[in-house]
JSON list of C-alpha atoms in Angstrom, two decimals:
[
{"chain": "A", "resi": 1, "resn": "UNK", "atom": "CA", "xyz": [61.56, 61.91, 94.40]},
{"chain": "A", "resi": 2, "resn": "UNK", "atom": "CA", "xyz": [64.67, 62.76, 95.83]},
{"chain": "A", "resi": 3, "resn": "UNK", "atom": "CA", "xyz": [67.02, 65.03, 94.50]},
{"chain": "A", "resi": 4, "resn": "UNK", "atom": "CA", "xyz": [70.75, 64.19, 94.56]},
{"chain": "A", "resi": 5, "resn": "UNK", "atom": "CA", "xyz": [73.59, 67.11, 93.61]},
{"chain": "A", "resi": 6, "resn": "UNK", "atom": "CA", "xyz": [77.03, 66.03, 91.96]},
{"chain": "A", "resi": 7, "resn": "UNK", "atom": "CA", "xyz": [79.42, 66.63, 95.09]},
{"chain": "A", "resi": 8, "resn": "UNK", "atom": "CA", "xyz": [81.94, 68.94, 93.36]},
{"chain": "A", "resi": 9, "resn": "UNK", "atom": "CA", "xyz": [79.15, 70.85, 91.97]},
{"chain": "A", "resi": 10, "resn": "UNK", "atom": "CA", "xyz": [77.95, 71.39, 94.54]},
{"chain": "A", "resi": 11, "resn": "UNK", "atom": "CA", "xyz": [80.84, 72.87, 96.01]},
{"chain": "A", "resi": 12, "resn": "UNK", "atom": "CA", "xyz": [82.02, 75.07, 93.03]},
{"chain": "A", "resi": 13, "resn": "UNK", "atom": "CA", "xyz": [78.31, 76.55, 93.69]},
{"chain": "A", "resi": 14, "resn": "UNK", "atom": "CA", "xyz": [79.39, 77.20, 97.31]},
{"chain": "A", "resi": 15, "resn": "UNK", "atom": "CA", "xyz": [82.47, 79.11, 96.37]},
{"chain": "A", "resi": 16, "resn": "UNK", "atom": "CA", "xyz": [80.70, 80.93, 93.85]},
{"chain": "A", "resi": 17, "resn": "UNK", "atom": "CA", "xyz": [77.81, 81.95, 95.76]},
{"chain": "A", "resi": 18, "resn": "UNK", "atom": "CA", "xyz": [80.15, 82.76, 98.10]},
{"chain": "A", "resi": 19, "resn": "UNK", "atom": "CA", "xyz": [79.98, 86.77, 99.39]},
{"chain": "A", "resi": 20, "resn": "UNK", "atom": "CA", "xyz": [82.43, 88.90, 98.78]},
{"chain": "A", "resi": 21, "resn": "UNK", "atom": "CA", "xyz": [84.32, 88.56, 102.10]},
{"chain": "A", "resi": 22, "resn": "UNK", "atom": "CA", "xyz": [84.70, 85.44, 101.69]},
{"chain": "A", "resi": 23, "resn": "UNK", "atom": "CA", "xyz": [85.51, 85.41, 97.59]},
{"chain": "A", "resi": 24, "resn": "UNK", "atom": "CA", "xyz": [88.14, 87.60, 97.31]},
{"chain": "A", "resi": 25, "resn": "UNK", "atom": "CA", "xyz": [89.73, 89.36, 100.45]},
{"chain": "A", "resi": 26, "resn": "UNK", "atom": "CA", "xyz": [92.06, 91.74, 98.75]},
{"chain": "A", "resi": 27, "resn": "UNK", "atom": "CA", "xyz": [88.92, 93.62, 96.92]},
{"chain": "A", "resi": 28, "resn": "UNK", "atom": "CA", "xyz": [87.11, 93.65, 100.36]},
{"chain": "A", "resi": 29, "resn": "UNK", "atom": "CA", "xyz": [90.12, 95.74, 101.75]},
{"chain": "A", "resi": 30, "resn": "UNK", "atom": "CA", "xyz": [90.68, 98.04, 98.61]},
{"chain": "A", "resi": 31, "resn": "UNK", "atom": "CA", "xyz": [86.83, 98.68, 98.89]},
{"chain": "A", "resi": 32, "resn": "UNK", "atom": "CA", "xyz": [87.14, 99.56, 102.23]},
{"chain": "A", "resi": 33, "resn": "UNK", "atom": "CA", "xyz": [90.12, 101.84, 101.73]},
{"chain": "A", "resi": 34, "resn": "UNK", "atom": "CA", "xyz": [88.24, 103.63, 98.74]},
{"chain": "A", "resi": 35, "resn": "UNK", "atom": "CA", "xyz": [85.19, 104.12, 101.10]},
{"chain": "A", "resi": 36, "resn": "UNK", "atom": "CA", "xyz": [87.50, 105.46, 103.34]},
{"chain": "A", "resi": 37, "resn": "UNK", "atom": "CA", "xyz": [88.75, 107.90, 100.73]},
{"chain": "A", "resi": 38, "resn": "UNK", "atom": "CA", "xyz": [85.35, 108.91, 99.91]},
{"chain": "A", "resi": 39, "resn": "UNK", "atom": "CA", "xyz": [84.21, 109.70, 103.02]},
{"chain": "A", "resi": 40, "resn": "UNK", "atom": "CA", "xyz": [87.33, 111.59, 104.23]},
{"chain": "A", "resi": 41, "resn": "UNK", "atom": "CA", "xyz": [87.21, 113.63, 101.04]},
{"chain": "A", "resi": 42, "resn": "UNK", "atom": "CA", "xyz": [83.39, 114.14, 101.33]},
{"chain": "A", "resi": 43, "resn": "UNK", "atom": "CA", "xyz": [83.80, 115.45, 105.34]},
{"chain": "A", "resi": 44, "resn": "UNK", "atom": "CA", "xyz": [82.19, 112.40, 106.93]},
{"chain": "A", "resi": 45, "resn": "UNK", "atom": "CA", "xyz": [84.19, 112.83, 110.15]},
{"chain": "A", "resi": 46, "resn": "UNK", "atom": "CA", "xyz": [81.17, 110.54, 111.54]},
{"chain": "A", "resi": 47, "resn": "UNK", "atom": "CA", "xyz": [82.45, 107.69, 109.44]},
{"chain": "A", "resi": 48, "resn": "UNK", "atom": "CA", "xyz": [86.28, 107.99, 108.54]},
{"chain": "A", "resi": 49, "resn": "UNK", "atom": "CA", "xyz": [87.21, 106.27, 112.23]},
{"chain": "A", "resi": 50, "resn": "UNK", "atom": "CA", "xyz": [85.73, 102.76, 111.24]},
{"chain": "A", "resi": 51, "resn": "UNK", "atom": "CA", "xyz": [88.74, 102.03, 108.88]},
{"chain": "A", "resi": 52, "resn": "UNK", "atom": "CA", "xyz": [90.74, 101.70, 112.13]},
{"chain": "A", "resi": 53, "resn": "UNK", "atom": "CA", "xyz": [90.74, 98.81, 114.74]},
{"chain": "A", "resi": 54, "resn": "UNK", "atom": "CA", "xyz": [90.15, 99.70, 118.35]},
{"chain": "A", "resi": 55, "resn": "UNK", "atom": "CA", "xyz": [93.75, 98.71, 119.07]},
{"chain": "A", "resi": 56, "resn": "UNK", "atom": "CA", "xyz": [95.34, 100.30, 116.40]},
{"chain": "A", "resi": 57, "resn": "UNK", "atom": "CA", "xyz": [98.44, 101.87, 116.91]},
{"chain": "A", "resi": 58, "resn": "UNK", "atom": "CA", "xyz": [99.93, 104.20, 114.33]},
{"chain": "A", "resi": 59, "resn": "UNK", "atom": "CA", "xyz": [104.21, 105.08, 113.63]},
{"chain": "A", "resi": 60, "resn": "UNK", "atom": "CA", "xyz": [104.84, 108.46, 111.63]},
{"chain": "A", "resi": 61, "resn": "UNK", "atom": "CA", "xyz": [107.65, 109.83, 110.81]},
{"chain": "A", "resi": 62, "resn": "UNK", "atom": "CA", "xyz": [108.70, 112.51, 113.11]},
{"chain": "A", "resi": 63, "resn": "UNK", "atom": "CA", "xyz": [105.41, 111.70, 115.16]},
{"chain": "A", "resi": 64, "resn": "UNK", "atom": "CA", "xyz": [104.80, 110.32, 118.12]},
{"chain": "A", "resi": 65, "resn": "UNK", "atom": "CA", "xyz": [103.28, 106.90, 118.43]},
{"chain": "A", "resi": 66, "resn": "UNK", "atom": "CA", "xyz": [98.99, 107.14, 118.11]},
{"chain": "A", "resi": 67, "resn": "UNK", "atom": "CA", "xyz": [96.20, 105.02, 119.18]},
{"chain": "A", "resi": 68, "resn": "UNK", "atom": "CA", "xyz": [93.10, 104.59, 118.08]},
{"chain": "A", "resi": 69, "resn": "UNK", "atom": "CA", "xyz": [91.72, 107.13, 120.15]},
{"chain": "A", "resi": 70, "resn": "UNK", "atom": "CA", "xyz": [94.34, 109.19, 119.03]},
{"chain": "A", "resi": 71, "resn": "UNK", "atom": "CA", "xyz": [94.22, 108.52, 115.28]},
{"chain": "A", "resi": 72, "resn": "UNK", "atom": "CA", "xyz": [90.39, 109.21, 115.21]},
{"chain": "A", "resi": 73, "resn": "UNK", "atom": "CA", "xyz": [90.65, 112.63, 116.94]},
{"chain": "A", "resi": 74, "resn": "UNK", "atom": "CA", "xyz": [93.39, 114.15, 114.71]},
{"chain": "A", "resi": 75, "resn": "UNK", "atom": "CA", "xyz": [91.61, 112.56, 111.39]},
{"chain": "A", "resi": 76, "resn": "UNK", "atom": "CA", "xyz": [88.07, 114.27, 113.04]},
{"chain": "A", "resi": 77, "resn": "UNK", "atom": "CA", "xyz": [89.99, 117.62, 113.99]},
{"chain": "A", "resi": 78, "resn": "UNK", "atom": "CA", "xyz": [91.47, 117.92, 110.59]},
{"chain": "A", "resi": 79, "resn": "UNK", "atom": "CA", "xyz": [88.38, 117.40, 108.36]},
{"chain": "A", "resi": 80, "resn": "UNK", "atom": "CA", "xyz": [86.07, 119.68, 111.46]},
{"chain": "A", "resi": 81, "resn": "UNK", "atom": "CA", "xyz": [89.34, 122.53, 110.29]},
{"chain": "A", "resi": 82, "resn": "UNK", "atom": "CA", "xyz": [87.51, 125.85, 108.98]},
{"chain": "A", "resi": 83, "resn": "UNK", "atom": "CA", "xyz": [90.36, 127.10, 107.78]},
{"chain": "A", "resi": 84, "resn": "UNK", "atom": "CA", "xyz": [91.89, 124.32, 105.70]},
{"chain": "A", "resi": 85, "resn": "UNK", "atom": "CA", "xyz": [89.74, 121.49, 103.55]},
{"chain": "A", "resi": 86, "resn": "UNK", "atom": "CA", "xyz": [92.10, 118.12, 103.29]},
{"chain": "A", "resi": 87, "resn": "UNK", "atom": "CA", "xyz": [91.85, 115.60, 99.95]},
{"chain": "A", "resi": 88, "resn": "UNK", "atom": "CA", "xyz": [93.30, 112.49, 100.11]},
{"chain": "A", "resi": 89, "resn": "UNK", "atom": "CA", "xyz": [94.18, 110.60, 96.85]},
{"chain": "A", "resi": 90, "resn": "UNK", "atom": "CA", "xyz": [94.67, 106.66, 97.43]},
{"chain": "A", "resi": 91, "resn": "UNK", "atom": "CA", "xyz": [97.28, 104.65, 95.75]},
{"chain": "A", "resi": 92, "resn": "UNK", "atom": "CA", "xyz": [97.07, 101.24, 96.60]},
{"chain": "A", "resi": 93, "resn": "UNK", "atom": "CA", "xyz": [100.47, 99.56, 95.88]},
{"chain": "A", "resi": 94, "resn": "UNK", "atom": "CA", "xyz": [99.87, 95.98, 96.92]},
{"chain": "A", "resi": 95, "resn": "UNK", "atom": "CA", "xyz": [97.52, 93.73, 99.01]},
{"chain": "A", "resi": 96, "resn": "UNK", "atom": "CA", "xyz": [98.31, 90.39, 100.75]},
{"chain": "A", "resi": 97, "resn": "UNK", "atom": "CA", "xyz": [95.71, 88.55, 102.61]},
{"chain": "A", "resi": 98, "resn": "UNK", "atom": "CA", "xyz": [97.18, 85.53, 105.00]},
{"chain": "A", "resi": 99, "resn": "UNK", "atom": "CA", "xyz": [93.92, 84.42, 106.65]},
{"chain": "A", "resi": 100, "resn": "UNK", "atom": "CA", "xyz": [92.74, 87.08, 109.38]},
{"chain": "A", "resi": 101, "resn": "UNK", "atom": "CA", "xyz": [95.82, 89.47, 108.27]},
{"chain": "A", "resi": 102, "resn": "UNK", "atom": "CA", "xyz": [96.49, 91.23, 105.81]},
{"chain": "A", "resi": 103, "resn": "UNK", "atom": "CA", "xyz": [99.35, 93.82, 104.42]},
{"chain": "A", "resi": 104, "resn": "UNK", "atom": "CA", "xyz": [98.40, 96.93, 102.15]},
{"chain": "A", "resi": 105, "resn": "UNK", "atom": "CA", "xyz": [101.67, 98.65, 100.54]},
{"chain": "A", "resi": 106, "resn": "UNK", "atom": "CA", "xyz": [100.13, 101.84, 99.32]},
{"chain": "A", "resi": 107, "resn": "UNK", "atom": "CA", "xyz": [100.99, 105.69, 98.92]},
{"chain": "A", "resi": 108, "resn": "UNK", "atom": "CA", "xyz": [98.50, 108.81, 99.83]},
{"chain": "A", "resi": 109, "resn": "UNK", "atom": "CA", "xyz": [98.60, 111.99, 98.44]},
{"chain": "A", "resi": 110, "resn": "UNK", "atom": "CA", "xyz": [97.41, 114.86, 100.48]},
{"chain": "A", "resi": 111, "resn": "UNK", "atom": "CA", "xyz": [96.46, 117.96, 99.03]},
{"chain": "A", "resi": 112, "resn": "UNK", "atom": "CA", "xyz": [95.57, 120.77, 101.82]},
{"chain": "A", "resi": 113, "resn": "UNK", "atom": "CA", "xyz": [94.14, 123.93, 100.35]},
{"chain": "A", "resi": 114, "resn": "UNK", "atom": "CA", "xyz": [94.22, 126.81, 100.70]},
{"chain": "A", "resi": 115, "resn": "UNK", "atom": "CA", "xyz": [97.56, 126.40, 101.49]},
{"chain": "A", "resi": 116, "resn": "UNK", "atom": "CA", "xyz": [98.75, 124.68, 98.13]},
{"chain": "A", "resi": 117, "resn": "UNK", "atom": "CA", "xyz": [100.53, 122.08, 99.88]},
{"chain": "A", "resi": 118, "resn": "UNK", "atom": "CA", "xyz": [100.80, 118.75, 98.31]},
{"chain": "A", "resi": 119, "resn": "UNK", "atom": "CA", "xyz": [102.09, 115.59, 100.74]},
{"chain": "A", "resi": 120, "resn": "UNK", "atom": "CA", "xyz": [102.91, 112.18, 99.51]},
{"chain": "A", "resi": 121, "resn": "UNK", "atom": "CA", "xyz": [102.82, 109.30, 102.30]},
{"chain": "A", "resi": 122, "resn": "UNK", "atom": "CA", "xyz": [104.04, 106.28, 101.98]},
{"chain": "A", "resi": 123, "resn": "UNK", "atom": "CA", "xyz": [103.15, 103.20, 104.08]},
{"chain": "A", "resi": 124, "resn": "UNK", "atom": "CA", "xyz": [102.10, 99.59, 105.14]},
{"chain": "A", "resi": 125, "resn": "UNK", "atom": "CA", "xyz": [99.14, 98.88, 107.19]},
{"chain": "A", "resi": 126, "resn": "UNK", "atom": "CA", "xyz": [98.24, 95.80, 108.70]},
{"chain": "A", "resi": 127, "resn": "UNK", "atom": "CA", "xyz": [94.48, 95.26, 108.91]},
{"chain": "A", "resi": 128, "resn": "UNK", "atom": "CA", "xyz": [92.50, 92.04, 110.43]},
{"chain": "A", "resi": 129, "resn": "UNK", "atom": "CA", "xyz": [89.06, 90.92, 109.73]},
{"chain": "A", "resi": 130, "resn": "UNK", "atom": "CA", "xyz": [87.46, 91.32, 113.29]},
{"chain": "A", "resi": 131, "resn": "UNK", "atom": "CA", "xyz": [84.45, 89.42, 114.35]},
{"chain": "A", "resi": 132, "resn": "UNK", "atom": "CA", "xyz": [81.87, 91.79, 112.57]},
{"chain": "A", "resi": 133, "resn": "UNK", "atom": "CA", "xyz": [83.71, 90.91, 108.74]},
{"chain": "A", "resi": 134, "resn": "UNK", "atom": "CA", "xyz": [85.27, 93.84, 108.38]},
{"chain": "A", "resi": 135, "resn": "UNK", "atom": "CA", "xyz": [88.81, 94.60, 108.23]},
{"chain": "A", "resi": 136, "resn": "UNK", "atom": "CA", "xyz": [90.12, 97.05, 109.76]},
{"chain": "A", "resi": 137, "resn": "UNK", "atom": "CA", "xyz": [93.75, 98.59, 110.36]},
{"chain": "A", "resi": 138, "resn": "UNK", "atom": "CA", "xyz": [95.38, 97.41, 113.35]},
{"chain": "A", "resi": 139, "resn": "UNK", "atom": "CA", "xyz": [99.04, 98.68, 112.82]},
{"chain": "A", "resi": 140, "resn": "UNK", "atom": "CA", "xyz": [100.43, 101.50, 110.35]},
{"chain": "A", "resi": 141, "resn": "UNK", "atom": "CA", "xyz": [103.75, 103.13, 109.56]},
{"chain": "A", "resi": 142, "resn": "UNK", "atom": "CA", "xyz": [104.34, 105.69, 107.23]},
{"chain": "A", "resi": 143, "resn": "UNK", "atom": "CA", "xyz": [106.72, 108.32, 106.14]},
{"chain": "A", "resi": 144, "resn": "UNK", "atom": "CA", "xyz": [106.48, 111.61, 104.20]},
{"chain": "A", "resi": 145, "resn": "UNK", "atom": "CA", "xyz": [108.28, 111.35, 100.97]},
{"chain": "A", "resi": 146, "resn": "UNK", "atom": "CA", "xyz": [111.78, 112.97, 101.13]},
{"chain": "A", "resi": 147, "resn": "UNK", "atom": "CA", "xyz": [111.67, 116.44, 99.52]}
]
């Protein structure tokens, strides 16, 4: 006996069985971003560089342009600090997902004790899923906001 399945059954089953990265983009990306958070916050200085692409390139304010090399020693020299501890809170502003790109409008807040200094950054990244599935961010700008 042969089994036949109705054809758009079939595929409303495929997008609903679908995993996540392939589902819904946007909450891939804002669950990578709060992992991100988590693991900055938490001192994983083994993990925080995997949010950024190999060819990332970073603009800053006042900064000088950063790659990835760059970006992953100041983030690992900053949490490996004795004299400071860092906490990042993530405000994720907007996502939009174009196939392989995608745009994140979102604002940190930096809190750097025991200095009592609070920091809010604004900025857009632009991440792309790279051939593992994961996205990662690829460009970034950002800008202190104005006191």
């Amino acid at each position: 006996m042969q089994c036949k399945i109705f054809a758009p059954f079939a595929a409303w089953a495929l997008i609903v069985a679908a995993p996540p990265s392939l589902a819904d983009p946007a909450n891939d990306i804002r669950t990578r971003f709060e992992q991100w958070t988590d693991d900055f916050n938490q001192g994983q200085a083994d993990r925080v560089c995997d949010l950024f692409s190999r060819e990332a390139i970073s603009n800053y304010r006042g900064q000088p342009e950063r790659t990835y090399e760059e970006i992953c020693a100041l983030v690992q020299d900053s949490l490996s600090d004795p004299a400071r501890t860092y906490h990042y809170q993530l405000d994720i502003r907007e996502i939009i997902v174009e196939g392989e790109l995608a745009v994140v409008r979102l604002a940190w807040t930096l809190f750097i004790a025991p200095l009592n200094v609070t920091s809010v950054e604004f900025g857009m990244d632009i991440l792309r899923r790279e051939a593992d599935g994961q996205w990662r961010v690829i460009r970034y700008l950002a800008h202190e906001e104005p006191q």
